[in-house]
PDB file of N, CA and C in Angstrom:
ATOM      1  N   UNK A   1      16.886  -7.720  32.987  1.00 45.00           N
ATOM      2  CA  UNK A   1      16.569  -7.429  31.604  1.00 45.00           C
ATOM      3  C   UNK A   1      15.082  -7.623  31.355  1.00 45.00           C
ATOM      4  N   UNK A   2      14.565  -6.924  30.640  1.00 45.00           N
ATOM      5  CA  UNK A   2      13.238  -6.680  30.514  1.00 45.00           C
ATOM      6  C   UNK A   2      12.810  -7.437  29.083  1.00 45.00           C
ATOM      7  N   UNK A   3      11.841  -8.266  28.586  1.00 50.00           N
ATOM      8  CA  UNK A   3      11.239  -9.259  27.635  1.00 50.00           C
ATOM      9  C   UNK A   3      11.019  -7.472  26.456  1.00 50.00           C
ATOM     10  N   UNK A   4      11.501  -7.633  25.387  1.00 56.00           N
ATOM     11  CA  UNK A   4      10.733  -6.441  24.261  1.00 56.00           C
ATOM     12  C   UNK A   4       9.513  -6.854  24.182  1.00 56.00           C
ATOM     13  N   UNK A   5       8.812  -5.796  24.050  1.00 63.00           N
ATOM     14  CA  UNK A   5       7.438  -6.079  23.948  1.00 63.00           C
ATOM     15  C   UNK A   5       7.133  -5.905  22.252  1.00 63.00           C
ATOM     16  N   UNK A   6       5.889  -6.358  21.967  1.00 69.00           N
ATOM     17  CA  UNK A   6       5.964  -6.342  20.338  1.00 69.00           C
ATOM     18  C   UNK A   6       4.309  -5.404  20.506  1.00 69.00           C
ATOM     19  N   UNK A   7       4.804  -4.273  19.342  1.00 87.00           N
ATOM     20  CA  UNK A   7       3.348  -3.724  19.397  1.00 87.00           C
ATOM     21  C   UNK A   7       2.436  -4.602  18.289  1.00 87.00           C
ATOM     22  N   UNK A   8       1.347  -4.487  18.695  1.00 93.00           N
ATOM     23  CA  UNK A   8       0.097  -5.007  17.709  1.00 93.00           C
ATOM     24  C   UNK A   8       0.131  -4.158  16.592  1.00 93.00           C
ATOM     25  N   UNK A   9      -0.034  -4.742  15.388  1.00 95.00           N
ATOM     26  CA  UNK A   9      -0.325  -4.278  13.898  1.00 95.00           C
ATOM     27  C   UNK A   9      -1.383  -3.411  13.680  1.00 95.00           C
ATOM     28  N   UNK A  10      -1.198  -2.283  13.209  1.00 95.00           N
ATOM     29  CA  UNK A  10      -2.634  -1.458  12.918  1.00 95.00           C
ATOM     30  C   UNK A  10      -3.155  -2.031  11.476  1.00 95.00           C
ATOM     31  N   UNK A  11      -4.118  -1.585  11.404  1.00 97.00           N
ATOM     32  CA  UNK A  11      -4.464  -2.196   9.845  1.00 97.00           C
ATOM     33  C   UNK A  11      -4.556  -0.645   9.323  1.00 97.00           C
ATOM     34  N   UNK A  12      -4.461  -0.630   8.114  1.00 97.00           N
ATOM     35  CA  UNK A  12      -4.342   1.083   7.342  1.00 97.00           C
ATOM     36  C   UNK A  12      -5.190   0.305   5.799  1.00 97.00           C
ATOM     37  N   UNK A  13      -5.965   1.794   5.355  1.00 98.00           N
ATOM     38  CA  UNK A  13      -6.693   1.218   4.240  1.00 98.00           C
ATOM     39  C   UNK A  13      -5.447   2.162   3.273  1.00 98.00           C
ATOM     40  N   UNK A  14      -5.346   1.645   1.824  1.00 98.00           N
ATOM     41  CA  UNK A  14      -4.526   2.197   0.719  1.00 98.00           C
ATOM     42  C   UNK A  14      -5.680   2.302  -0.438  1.00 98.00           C
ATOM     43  N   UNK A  15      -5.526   3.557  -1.279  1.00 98.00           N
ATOM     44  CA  UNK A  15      -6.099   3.628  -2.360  1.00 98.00           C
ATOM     45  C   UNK A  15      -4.988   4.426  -3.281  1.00 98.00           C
ATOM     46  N   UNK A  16      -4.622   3.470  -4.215  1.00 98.00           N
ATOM     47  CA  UNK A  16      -3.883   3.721  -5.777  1.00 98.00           C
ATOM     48  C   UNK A  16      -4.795   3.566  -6.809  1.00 98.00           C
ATOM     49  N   UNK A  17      -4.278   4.643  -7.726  1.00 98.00           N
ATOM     50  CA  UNK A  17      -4.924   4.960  -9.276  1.00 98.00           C
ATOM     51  C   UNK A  17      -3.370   4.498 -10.353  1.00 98.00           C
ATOM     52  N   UNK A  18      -3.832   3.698 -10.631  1.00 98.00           N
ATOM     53  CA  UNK A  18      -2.569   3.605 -12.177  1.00 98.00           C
ATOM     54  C   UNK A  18      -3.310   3.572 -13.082  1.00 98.00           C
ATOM     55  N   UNK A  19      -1.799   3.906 -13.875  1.00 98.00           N
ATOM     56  CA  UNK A  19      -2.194   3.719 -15.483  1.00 98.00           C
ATOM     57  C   UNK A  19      -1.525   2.882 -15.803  1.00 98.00           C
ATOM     58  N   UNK A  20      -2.108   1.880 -16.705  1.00 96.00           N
ATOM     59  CA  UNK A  20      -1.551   0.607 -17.497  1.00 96.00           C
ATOM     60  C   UNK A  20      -0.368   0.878 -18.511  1.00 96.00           C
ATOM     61  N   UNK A  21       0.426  -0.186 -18.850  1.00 93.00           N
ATOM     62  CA  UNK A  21       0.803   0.280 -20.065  1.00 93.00           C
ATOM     63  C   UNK A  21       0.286   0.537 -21.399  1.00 93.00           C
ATOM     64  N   UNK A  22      -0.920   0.248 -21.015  1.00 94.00           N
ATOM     65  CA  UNK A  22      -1.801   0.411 -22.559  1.00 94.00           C
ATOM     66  C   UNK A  22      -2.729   1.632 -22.110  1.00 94.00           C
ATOM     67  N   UNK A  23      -2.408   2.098 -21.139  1.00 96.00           N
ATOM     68  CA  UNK A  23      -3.285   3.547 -20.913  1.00 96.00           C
ATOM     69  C   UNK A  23      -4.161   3.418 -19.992  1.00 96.00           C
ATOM     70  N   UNK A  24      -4.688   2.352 -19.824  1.00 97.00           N
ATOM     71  CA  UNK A  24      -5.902   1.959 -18.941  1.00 97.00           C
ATOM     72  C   UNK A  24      -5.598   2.749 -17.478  1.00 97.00           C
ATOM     73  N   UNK A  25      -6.442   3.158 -17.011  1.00 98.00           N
ATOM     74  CA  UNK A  25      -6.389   3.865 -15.560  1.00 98.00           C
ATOM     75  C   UNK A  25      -7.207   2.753 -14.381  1.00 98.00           C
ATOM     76  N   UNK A  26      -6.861   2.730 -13.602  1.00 98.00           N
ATOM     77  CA  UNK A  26      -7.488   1.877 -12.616  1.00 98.00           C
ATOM     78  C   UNK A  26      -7.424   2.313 -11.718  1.00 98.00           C
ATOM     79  N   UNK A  27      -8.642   2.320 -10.224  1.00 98.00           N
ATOM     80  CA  UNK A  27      -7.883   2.529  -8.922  1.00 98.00           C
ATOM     81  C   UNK A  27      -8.556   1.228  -8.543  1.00 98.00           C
ATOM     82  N   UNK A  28      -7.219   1.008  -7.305  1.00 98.00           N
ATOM     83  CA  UNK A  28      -7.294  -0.191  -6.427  1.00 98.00           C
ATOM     84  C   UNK A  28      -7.153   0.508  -5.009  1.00 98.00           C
ATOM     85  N   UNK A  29      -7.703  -0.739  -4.476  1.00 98.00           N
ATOM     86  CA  UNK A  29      -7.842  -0.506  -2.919  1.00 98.00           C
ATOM     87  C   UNK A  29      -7.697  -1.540  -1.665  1.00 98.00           C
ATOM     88  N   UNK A  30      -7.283  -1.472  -0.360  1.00 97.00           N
ATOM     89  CA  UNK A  30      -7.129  -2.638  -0.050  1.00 97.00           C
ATOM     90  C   UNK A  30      -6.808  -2.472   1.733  1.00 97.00           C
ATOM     91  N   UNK A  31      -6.662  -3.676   2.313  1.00 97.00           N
ATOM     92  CA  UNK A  31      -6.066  -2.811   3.871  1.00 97.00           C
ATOM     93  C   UNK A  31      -4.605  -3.546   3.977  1.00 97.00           C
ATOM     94  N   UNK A  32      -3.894  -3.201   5.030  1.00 97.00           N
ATOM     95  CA  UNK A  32      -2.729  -3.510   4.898  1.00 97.00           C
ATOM     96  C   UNK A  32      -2.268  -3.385   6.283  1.00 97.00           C
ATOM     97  N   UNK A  33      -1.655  -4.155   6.650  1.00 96.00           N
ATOM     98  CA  UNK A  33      -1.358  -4.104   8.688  1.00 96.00           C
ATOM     99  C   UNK A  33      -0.015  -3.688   7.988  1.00 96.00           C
ATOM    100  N   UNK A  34       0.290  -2.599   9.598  1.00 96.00           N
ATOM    101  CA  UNK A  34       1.621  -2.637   9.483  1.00 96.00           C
ATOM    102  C   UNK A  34       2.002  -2.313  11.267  1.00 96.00           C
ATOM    103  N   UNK A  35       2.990  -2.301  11.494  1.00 95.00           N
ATOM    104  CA  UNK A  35       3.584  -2.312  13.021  1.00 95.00           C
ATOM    105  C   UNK A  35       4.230  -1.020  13.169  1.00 95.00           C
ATOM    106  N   UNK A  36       3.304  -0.549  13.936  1.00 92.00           N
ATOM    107  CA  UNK A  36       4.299   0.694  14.502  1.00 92.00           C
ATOM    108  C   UNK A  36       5.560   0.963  15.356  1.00 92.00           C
ATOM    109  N   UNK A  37       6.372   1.978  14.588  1.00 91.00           N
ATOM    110  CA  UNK A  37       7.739   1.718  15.331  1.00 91.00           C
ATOM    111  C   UNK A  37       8.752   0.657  14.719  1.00 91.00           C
ATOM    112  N   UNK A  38       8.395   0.094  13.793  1.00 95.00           N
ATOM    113  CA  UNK A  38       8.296  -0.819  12.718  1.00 95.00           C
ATOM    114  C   UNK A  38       8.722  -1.056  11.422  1.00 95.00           C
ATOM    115  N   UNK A  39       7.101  -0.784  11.006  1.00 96.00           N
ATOM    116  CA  UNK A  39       6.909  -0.474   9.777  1.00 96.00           C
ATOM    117  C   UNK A  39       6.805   1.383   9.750  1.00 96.00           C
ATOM    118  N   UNK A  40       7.618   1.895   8.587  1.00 96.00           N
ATOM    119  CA  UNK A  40       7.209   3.391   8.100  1.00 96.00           C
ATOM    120  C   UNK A  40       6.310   3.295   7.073  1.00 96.00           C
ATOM    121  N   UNK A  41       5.865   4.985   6.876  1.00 96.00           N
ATOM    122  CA  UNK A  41       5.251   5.062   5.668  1.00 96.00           C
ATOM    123  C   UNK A  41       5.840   4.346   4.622  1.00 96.00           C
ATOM    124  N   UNK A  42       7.263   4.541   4.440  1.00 96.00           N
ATOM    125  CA  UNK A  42       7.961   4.260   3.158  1.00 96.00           C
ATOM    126  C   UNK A  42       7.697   2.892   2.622  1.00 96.00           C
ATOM    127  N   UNK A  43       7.923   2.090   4.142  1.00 97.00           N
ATOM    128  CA  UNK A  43       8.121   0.520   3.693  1.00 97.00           C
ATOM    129  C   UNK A  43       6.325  -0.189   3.448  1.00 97.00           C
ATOM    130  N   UNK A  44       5.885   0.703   3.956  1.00 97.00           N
ATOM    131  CA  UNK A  44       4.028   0.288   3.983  1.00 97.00           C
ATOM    132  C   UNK A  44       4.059   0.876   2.300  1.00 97.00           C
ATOM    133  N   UNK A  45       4.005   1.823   1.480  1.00 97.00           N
ATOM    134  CA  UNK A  45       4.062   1.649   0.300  1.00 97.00           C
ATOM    135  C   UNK A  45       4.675   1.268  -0.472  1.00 97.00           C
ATOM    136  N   UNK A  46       5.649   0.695  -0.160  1.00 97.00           N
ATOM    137  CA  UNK A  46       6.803  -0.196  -0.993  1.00 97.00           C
ATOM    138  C   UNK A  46       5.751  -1.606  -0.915  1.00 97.00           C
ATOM    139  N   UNK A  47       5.587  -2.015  -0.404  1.00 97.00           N
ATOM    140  CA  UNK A  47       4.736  -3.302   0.557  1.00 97.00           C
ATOM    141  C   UNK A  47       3.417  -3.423  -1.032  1.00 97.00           C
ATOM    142  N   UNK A  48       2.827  -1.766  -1.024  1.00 97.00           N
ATOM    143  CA  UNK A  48       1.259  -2.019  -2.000  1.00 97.00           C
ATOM    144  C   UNK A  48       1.909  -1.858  -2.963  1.00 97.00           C
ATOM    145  N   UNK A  49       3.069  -1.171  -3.192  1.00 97.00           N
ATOM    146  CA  UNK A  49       3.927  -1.072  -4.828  1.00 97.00           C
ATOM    147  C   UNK A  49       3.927  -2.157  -4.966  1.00 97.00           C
ATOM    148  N   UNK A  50       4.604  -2.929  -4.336  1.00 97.00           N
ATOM    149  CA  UNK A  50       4.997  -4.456  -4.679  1.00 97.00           C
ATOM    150  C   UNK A  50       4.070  -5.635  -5.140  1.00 97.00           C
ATOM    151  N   UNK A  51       2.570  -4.922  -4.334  1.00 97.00           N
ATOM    152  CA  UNK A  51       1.433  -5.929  -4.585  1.00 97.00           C
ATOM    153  C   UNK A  51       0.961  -5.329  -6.336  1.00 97.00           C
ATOM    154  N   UNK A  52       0.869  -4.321  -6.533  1.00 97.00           N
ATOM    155  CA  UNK A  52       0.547  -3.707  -7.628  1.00 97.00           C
ATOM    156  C   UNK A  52       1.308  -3.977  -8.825  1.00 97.00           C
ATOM    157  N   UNK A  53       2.777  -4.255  -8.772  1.00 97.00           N
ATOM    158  CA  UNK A  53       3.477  -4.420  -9.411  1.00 97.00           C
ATOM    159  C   UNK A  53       3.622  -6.233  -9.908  1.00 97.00           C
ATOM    160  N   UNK A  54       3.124  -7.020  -9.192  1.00 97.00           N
ATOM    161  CA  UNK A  54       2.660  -8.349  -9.001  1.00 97.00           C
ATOM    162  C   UNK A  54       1.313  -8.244 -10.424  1.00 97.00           C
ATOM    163  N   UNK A  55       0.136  -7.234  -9.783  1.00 96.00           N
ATOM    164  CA  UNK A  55      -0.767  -7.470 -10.636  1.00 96.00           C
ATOM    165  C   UNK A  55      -0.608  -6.805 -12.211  1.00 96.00           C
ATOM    166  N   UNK A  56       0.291  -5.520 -12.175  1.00 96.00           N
ATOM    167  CA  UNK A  56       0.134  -4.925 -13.719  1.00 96.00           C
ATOM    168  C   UNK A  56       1.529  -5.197 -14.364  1.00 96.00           C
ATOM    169  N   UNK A  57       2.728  -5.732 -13.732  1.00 95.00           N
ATOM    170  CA  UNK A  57       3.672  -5.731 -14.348  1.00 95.00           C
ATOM    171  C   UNK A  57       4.469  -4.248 -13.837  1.00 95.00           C
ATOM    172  N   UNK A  58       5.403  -4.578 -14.342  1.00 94.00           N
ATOM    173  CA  UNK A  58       7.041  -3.516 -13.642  1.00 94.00           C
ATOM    174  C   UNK A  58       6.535  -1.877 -14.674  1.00 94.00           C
ATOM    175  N   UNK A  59       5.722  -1.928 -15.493  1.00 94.00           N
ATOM    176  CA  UNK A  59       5.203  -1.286 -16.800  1.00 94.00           C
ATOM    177  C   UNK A  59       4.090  -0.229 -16.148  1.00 94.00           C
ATOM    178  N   UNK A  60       3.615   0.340 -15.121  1.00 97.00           N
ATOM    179  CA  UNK A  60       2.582   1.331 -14.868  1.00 97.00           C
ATOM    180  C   UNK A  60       3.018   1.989 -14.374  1.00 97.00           C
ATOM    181  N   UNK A  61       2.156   3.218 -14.489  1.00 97.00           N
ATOM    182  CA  UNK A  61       2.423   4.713 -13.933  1.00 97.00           C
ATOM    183  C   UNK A  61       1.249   5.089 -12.290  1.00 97.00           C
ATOM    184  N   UNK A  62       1.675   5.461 -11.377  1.00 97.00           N
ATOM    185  CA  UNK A  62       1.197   5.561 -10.435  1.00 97.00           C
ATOM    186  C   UNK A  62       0.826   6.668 -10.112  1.00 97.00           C
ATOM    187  N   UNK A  63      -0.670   7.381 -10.638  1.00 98.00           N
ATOM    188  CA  UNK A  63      -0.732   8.815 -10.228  1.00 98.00           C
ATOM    189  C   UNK A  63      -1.610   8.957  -9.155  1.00 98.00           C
ATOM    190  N   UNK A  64      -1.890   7.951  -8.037  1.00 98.00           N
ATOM    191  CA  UNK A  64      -2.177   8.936  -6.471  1.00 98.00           C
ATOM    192  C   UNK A  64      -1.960   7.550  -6.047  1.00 98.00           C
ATOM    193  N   UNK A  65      -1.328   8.079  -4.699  1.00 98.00           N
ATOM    194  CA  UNK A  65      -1.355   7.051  -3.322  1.00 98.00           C
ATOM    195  C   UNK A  65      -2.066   7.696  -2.517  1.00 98.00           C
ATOM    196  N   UNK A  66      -2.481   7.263  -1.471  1.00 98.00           N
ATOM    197  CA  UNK A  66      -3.154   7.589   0.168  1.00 98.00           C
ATOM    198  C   UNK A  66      -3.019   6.104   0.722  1.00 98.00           C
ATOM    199  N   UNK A  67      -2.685   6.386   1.983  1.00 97.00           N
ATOM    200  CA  UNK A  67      -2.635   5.604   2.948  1.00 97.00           C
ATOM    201  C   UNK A  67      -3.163   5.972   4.076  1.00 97.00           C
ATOM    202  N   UNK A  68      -4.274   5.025   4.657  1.00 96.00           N
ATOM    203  CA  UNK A  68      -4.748   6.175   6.250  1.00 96.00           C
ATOM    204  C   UNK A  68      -5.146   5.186   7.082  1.00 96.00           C
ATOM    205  N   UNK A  69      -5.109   5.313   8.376  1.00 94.00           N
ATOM    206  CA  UNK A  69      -5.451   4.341   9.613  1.00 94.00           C
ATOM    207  C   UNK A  69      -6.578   3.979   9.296  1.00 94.00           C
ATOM    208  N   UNK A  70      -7.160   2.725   8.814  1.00 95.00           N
ATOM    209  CA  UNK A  70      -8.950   2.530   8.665  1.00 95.00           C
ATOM    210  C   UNK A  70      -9.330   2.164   9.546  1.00 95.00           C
ATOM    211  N   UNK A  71     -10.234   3.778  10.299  1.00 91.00           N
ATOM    212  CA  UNK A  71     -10.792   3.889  11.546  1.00 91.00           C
ATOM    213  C   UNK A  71     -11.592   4.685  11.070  1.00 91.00           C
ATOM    214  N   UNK A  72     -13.018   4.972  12.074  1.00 86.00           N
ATOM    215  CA  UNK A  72     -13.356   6.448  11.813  1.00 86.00           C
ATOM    216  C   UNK A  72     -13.404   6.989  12.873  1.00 86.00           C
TER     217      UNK A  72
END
């Protein structure tokens, strides 16, 4: 039997724009590891929803995500 190997975490940069409940628009930005084979897209933005939702409350509107390997 062979030991699983664990892949190393990439780091990915995220940039979200909300709107407040009082209208306010904001974008945030940030990096975020996730594990390939792992982690999916889905659960990597569930992950910054969750951080976002921490800072504005269950109450904002989310009009852009991007998520991208921060590399160049």
């Amino acid at each position: 039997m062979s030991e699983a190997t664990t892949t190393a975490p990439v780091t990915y940069h995220w940039i979200a724009t909300v709107q407040t409940e009082r209208g306010r628009i904001e974008t945030n930005d940030g990096p975020v590891d996730a594990i390939p084979g792992v982690h999916t897209h889905t659960s990597t933005y569930r992950a910054v929803l969750a951080n976002l939702t921490e800072k504005y409350g269950p109450d904002f509107g989310l009009l852009f995500f991007a998520l991208e390997a921060d590399q160049l």
